[in-house]
XYZ file of C-alpha atoms in Angstrom:
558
model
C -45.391 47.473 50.874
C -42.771 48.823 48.861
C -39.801 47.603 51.303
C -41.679 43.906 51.371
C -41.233 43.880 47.680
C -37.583 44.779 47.528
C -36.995 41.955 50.458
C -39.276 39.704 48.092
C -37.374 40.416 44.830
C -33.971 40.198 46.892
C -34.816 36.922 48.484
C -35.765 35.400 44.971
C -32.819 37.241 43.776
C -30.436 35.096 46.440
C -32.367 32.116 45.623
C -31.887 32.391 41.770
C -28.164 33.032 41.862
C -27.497 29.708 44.669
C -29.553 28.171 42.298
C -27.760 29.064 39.173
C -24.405 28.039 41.282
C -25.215 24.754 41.771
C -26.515 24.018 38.765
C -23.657 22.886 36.062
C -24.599 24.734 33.150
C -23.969 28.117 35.430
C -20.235 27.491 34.460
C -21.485 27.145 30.425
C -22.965 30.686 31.006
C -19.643 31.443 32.414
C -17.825 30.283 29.435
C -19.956 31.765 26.968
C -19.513 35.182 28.684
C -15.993 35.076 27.770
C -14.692 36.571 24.360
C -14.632 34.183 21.553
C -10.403 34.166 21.367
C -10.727 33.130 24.907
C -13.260 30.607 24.498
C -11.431 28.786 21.734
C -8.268 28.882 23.836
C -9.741 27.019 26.530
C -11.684 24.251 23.985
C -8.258 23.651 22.486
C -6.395 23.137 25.277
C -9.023 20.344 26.534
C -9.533 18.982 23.305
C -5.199 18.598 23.405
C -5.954 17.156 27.177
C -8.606 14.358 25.628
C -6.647 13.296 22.805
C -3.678 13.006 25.583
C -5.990 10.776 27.733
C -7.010 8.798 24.226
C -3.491 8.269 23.624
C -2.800 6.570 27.017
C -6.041 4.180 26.480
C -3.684 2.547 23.608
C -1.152 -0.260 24.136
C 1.208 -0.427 25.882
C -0.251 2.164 28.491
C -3.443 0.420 28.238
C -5.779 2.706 30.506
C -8.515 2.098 28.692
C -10.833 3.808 30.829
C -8.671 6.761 29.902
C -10.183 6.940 26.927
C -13.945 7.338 28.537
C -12.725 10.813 30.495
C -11.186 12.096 27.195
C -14.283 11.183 25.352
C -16.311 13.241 28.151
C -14.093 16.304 27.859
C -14.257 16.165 24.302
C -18.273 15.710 24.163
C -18.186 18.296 26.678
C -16.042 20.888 24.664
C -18.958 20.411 21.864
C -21.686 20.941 24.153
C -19.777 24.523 25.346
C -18.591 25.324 21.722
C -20.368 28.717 20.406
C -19.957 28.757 16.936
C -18.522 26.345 14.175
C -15.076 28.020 14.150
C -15.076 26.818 17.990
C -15.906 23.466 17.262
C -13.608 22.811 14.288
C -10.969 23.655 17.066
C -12.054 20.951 19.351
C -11.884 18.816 16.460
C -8.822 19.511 14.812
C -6.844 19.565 18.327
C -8.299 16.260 19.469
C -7.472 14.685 16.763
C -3.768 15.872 15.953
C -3.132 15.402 19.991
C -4.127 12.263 19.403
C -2.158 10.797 16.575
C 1.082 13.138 17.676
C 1.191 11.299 20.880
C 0.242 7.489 19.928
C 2.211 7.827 16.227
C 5.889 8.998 17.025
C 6.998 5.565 15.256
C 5.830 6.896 12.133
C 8.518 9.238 12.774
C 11.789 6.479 13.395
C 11.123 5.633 9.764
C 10.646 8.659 7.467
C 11.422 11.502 9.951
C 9.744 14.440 12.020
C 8.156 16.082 9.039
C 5.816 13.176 7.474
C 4.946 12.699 11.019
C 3.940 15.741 11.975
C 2.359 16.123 8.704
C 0.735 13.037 8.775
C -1.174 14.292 12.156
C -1.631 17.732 11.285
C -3.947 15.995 7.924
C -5.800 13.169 10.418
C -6.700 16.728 12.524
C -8.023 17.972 9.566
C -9.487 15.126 8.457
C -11.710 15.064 11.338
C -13.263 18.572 11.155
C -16.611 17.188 9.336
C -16.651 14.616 12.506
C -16.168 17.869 14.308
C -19.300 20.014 13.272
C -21.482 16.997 13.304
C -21.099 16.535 16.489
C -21.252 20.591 17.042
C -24.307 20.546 15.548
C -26.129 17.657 17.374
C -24.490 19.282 20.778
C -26.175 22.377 19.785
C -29.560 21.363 18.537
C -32.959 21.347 20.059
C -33.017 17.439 20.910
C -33.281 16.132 24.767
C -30.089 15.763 25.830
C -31.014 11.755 25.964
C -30.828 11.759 22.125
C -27.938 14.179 21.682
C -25.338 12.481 23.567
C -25.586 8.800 21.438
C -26.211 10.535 18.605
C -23.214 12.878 18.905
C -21.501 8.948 20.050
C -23.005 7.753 16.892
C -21.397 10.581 14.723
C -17.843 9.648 16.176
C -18.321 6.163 14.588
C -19.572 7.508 11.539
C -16.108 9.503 11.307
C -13.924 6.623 12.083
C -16.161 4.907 9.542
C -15.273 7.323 6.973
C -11.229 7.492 7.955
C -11.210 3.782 7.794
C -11.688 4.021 3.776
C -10.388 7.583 2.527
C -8.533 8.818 1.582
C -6.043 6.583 0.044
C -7.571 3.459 1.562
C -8.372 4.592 4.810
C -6.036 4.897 7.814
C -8.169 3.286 10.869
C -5.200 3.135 12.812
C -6.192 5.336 16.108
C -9.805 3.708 16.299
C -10.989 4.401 19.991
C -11.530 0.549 20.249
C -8.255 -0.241 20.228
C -7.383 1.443 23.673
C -10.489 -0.882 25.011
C -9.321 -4.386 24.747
C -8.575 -5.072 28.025
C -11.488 -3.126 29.050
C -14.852 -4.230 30.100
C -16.323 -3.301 26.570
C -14.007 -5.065 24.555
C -16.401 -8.496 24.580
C -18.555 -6.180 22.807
C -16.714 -6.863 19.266
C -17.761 -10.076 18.891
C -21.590 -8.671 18.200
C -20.962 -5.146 16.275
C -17.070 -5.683 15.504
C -14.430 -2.910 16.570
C -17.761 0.131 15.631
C -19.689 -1.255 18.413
C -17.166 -0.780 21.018
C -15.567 2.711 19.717
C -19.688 3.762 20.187
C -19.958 2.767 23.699
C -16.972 3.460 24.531
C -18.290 7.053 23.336
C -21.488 6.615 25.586
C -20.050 6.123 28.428
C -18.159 9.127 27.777
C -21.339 10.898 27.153
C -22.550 9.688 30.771
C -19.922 11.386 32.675
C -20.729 14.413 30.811
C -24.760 13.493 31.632
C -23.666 13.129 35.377
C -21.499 16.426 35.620
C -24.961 18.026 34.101
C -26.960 16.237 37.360
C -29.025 14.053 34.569
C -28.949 11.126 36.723
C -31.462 9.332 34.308
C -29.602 9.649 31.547
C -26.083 8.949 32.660
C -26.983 6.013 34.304
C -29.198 4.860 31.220
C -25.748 5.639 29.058
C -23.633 3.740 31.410
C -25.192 0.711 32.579
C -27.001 0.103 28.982
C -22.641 0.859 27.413
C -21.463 -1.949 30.004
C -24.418 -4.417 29.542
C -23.819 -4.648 25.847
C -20.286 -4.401 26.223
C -19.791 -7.531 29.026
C -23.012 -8.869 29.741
C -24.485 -9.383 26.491
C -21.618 -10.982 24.330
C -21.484 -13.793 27.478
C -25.081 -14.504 27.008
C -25.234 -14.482 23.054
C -22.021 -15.454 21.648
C -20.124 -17.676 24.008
C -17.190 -19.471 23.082
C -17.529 -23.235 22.575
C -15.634 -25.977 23.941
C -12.500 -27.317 21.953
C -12.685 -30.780 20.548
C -10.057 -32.963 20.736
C -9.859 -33.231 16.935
C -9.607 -29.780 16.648
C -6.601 -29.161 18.784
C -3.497 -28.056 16.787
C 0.243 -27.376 17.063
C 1.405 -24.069 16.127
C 5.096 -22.698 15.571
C 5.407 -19.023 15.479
C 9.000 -18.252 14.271
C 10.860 -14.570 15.334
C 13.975 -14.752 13.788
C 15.247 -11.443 14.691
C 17.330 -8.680 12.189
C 20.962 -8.380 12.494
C 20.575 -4.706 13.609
C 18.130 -1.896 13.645
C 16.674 0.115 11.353
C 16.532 1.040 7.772
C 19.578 -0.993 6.966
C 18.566 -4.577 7.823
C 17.121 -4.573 3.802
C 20.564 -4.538 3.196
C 21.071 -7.856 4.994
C 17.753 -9.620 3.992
C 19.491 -12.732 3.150
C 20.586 -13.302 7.176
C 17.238 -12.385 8.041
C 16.054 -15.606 6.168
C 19.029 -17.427 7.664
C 17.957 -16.279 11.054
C 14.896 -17.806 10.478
C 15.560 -20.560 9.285
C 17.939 -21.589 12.511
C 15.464 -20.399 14.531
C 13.063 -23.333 12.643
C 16.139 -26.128 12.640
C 16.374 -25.622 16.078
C 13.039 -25.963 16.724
C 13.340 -29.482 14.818
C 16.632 -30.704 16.596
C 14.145 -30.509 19.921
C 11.352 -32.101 17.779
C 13.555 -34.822 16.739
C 14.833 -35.376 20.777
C 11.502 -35.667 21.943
C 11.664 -32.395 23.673
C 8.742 -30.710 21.820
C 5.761 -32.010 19.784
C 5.380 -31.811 16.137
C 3.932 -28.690 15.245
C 1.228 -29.055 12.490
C 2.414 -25.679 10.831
C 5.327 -23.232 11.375
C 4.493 -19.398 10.958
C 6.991 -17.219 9.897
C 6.858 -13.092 9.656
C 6.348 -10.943 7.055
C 9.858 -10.158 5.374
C 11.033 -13.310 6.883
C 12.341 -13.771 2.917
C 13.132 -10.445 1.398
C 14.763 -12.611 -0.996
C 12.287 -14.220 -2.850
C 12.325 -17.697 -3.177
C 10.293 -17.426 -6.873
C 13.532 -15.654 -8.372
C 16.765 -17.083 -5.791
C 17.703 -20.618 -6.044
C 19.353 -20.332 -2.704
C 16.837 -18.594 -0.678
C 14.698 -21.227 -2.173
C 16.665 -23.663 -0.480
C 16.804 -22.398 2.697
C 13.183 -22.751 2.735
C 12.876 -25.933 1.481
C 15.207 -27.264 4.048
C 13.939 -25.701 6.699
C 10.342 -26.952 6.054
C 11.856 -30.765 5.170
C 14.099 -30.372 8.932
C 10.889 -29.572 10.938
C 8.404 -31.776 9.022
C 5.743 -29.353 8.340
C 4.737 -26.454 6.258
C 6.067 -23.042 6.653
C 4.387 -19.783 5.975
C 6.684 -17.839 4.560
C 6.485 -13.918 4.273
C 8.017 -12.927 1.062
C 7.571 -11.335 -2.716
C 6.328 -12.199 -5.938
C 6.022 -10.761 -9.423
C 3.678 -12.668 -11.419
C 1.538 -9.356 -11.296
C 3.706 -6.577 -10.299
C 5.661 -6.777 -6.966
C 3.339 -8.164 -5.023
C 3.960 -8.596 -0.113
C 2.931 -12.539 -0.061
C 2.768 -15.289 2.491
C 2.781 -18.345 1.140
C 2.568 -22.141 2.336
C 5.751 -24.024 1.581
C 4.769 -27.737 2.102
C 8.338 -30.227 2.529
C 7.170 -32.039 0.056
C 5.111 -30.234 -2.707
C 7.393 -27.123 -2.097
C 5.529 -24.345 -2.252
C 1.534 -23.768 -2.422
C -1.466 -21.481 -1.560
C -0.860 -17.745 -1.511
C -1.910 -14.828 0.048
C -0.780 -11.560 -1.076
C -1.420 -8.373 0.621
C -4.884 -6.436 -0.299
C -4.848 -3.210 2.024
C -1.300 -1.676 1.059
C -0.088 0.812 3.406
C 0.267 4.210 1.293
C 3.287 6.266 1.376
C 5.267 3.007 2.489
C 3.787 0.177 0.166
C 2.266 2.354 -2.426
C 3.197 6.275 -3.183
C 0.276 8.855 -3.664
C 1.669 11.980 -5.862
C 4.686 10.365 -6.344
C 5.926 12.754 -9.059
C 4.615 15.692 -7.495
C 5.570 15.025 -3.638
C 9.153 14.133 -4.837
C 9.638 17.952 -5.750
C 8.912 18.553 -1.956
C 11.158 14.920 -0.456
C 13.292 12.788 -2.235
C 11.923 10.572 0.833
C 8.916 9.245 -1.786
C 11.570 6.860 -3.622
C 11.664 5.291 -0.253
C 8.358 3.865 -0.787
C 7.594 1.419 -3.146
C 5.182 0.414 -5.403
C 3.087 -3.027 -5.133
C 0.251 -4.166 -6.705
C -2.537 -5.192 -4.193
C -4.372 -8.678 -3.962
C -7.735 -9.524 -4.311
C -7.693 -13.101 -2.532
C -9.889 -14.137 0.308
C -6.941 -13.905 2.965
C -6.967 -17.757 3.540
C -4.279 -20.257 2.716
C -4.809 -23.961 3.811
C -2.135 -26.137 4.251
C -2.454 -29.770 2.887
C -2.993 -31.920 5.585
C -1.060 -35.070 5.132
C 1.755 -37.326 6.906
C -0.512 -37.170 9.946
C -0.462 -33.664 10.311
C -3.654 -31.544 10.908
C -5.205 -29.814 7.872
C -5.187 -25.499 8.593
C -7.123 -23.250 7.346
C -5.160 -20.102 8.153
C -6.496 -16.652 7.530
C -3.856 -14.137 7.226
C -3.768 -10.641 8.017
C -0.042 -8.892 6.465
C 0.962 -6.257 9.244
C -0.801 -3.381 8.634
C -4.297 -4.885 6.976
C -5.439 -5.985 10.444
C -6.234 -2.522 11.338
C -8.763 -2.831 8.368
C -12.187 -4.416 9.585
C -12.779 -6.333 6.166
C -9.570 -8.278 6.566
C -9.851 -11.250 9.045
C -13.505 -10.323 8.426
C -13.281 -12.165 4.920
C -10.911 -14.369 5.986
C -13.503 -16.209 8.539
C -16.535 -15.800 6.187
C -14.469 -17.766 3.260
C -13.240 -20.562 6.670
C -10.510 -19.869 8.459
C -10.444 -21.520 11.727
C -6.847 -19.419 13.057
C -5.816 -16.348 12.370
C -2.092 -14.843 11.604
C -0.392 -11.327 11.778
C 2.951 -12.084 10.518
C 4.295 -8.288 10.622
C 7.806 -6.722 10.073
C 8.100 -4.146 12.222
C 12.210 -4.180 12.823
C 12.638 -0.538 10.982
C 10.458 0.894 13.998
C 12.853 -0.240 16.631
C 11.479 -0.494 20.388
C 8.482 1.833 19.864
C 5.180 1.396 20.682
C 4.174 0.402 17.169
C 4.315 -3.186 18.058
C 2.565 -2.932 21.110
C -0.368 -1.396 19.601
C -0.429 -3.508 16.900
C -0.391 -6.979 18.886
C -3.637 -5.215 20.794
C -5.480 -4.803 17.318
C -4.517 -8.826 16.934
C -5.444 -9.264 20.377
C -9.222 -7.678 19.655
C -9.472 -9.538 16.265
C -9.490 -12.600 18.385
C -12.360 -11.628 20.806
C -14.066 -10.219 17.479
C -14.200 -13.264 15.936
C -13.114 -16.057 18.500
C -10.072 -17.513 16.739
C -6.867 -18.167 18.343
C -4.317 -15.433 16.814
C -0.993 -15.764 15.901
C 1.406 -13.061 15.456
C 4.479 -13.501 14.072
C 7.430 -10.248 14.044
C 10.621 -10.616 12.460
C 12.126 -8.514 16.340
C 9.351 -8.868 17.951
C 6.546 -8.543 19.779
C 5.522 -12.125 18.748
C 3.016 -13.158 20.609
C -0.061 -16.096 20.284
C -3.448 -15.020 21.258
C -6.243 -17.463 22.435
C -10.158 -17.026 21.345
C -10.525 -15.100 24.083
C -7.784 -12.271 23.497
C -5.487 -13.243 26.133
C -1.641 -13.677 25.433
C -0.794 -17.299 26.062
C 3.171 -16.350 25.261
C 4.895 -13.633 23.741
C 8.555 -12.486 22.774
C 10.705 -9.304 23.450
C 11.548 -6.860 21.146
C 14.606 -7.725 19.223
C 15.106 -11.428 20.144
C 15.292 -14.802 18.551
C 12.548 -16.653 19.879
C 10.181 -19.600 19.214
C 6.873 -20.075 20.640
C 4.832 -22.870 20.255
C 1.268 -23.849 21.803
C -1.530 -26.253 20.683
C -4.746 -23.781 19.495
C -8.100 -25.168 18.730
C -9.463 -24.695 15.273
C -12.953 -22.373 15.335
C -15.297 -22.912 12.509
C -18.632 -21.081 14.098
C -19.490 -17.967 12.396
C -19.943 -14.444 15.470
C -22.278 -11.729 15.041
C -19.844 -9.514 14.352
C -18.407 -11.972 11.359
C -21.893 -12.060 9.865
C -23.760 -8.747 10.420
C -20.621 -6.297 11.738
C -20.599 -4.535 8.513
C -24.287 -3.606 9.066
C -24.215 -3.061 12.914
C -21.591 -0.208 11.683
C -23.869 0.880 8.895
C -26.761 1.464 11.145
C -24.839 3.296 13.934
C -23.383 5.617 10.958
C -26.657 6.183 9.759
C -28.058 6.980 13.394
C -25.529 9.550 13.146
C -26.362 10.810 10.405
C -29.762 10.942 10.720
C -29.427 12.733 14.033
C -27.017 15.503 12.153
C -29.477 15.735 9.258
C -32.065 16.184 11.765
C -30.012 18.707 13.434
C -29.792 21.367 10.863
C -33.736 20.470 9.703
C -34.351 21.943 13.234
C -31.908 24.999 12.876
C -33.336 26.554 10.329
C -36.721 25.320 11.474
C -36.072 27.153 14.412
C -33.934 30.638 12.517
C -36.870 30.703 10.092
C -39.266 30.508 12.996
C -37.579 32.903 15.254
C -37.268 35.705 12.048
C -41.011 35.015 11.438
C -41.850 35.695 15.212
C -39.600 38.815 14.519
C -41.451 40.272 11.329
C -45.044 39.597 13.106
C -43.462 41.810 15.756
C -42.571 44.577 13.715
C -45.696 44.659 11.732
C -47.970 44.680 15.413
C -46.020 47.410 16.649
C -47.184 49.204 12.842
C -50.178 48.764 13.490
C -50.268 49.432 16.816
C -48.715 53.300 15.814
């Protein structure tokens, strides 16, 4: 009897440890034998590995489903993280990985250090992100609730980036690396929030599938790609052009004499540039070679010079715009209430008209933060300047007369379109196209542009207007409802595109309720973090109850 039981107790003992080898959470056990220096090791260089893979979802790689395994090793990394110190690792890694690979542009302009700074403080930034998502990995919930919730958190920290400090910097969203993705349609419902939180469930199902919860992943997955493609088709499709709503666009490039820092220095040949560019443009108007275009975009910067205080660059303009026959939107500065980035409709024969002048100013380029006390660290703060932000609706509408068609152009300067509120406004208050007109000649041939004309490109999808964006080197590029590139420049080229767009007035889901989609998957977050530590210290205080009725049975029991 006594040899059957060994045999018995050696068979189960086989069975157990096959089992435990082919189950996935074996190798957790594994990792959470190892020493806690070795552990973190190990989180930080996957965490490094997933913000790698984020980095290569973004323009102009554009491996969007990149993003979805970095997302899984990073949800992954929480799930196997021990303690807090483990997961503030994950986080802090991730998240500098991230921005040190996609932001090396940053660098062209104000050098190594600010750039590597600047990541080191979006790592840190995203260590309360970090331990939310610890703690939801490492609560009592069903692994069905923890893995949107923990999805849900990451939006509520890109949520929370996108307005502090200093404004927000929104600028390595995870939606942007999904616009040519299947989730991408997605925007139009639940704007850019929506598609960074499936993009994060779909994530979560690899990491559901690697666990063998087959349920679960595929409920992730499938229910991810049905709201991201399948849904937008049925609810918010795009309707047919009218005839009367067809209009001729001119988006101007220009191009700098030369790269970099020093083509300030020469702002007055910029404006030349592009104002050749636009009497060109006329001479083939004139011949019958192209059609009248109903309004010519320049870039941002296009007049460094400002028009309001230079008789000549005035001009210029005012030339240019009587040559071609239409207004121009010129990119420029005023002073009426401090310095002020503006665009701002020059008509040929009113001269110039409605304004828009820059809300969301980029800090430590447009505006300085600590200006007296950083400059004791870099004299590289008096490079920065110091506007005065807008408070328009981001729409300027040129007139409409001499047979032209009436615009209603919402404008997004450069760097607000990373900002959901900007186009956002611009559509609720009627505009029917949409314009980036961006100077991005100080950052040379770096990927800055590329990712920035993908952020145009999703605006369009988010809110169905055809896009226009409008460098002073390029990329240039116009976008249709859809998000497709119709034409586009090169980097550092004179070049004039031109294409008849249809003017959108409908209102999408996202335009009307994407504020409040991104509110409620925030709060889910939250919630499921609140709910998180409820249950942690329901569960310590249970666990040292259990322990003192223990004690006090075994006194008794002596």
């Amino acid at each position: 009897m006594h040899t059957n039981r060994q045999a018995r107790s050696s068979e189960h003992g086989d069975v157990a440890q096959k089992d435990a080898q082919n189950n996935p959470i074996h190798w957790q056990v594994r990792f959470r034998a190892l020493s806690p220096l070795k552990q973190r090791l190990i989180l930080a260089l996957i965490a490094i590995l997933a913000g790698g893979l984020q980095f290569l979802s973004y323009a102009p790689m554009s491996w969007w489903w990149s993003a979805w395994l970095g997302l899984s090793l990073l949800i992954a990394s929480f799930l196997c993280a021990t303690d807090w110190k483990s997961s503030i690792v994950v986080g802090f890694c991730w998240a500098t990985a991230t921005a040190l690979f996609s932001l090396p542009w940053i660098g062209s302009f104000v050098g190594i250090g600010p750039y590597v700074a600047l990541s080191i403080v979006l790592g840190i930034l995203t260590i309360p992100v970090a331990l939310a998502m610890w703690l939801i990995a490492q609560s009592s919930f069903p692994l069905a609730l923890k893995l949107p919730g923990m999805a849900a958190a990451l939006v509520a920290g890109e949520a929370l980036l996108a307005r502090w400090p200093f404004g927000g910097f929104p600028w390595l969203r995870v939606a942007w690396g999904q616009v040519d993705g299947p989730l991408a349609p997605a925007v139009a419902i639940g704007s850019t929030a929506l598609v960074t939180f499936l993009a994060a469930c779909v994530g979560a199902g690899l990491v559901a599938l690697a666990l063998r919860t087959y349920a679960t992943s595929a409920a992730l997955v499938a229910g991810a790609l049905f709201i991201g493609w399948a849904l937008p088709a049925w609810t918010q499709p795009l309707p047919e052009p009218t005839a009367d709503s067809n209009t001729r666009v001119a988006v101007i490039q220009g191009n700098v004499p030369r790269l970099g820092l020093e083509f300030n220095a020469q702002r007055r040949a910029v404006l030349q540039n592009h104002a050749d560019a636009t009497n060109e443009l006329a001479r083939r108007v004139h011949k019958g070679e192209e059609p009248q275009p109903d309004i010519v975009i320049w870039p941002e910067n296009s007049s460094d010079v400002s028009p309001f205080t230079d008789g000549e660059a005035a001009r210029i303009i005012e030339n240019a715009a009587m040559n071609i026959g239409a207004p121009i939107v010129v990119g420029t500065f005023t002073y009426t209430d401090g310095v002020q980035n503006t665009m701002v409709v020059w008509d040929p024969r009113t001269g110039p008209g409605e304004q828009h002048e820059k809300i969301y100013l980029q800090p430590f380029g447009e505006t300085m933060p600590f200006r007296e006390l950083l400059r004791h660290f870099s004299d590289m703060v008096d490079h920065a300047g110091d506007m005065t932000p807008g408070n328009g609706d981001a729409v300027v509408t040129t007139p409409g007369t001499e047979g032209l068609k009436k615009v209603n152009l919402g404008v997004a300067t450069c760097y607000e379109v990373v900002f959901d509120g900007a186009y956002r406004n611009a559509v609720n208050h009627g505009a029917t196209i949409l314009a980036t007109p961006t100077n991005n000649a100080t950052f040379g041939f770096t990927d800055m542009t590329y990712q920035q004309l993908a952020m145009s490109r999703m605006r369009a999808m988010e809110f169905q207007r055809a896009t226009v964006v409008a460098a002073t080197s390029g990329v240039s590029a116009i976008v249709d409802a859809h998000g497709d590139v119709v034409k586009q420049s090169k980097i550092f080229e004179q070049k004039v595109l031109t294409e008849t767009l249809p003017q959108y007035s409908h209102l999408t889901f996202a335009a009307r309720f994407g504020a409040w989609i991104e509110g409620l998957l925030t709060a889910f977050g939250i919630l499921c973090v609140v709910g998180a530590v409820l249950r942690r210290r329901g569960g310590d205080a249970g666990a040292g109850a259990h322990e003192v009725d223990g004690r006090d049975t075994k006194q008794n029991m002596h």
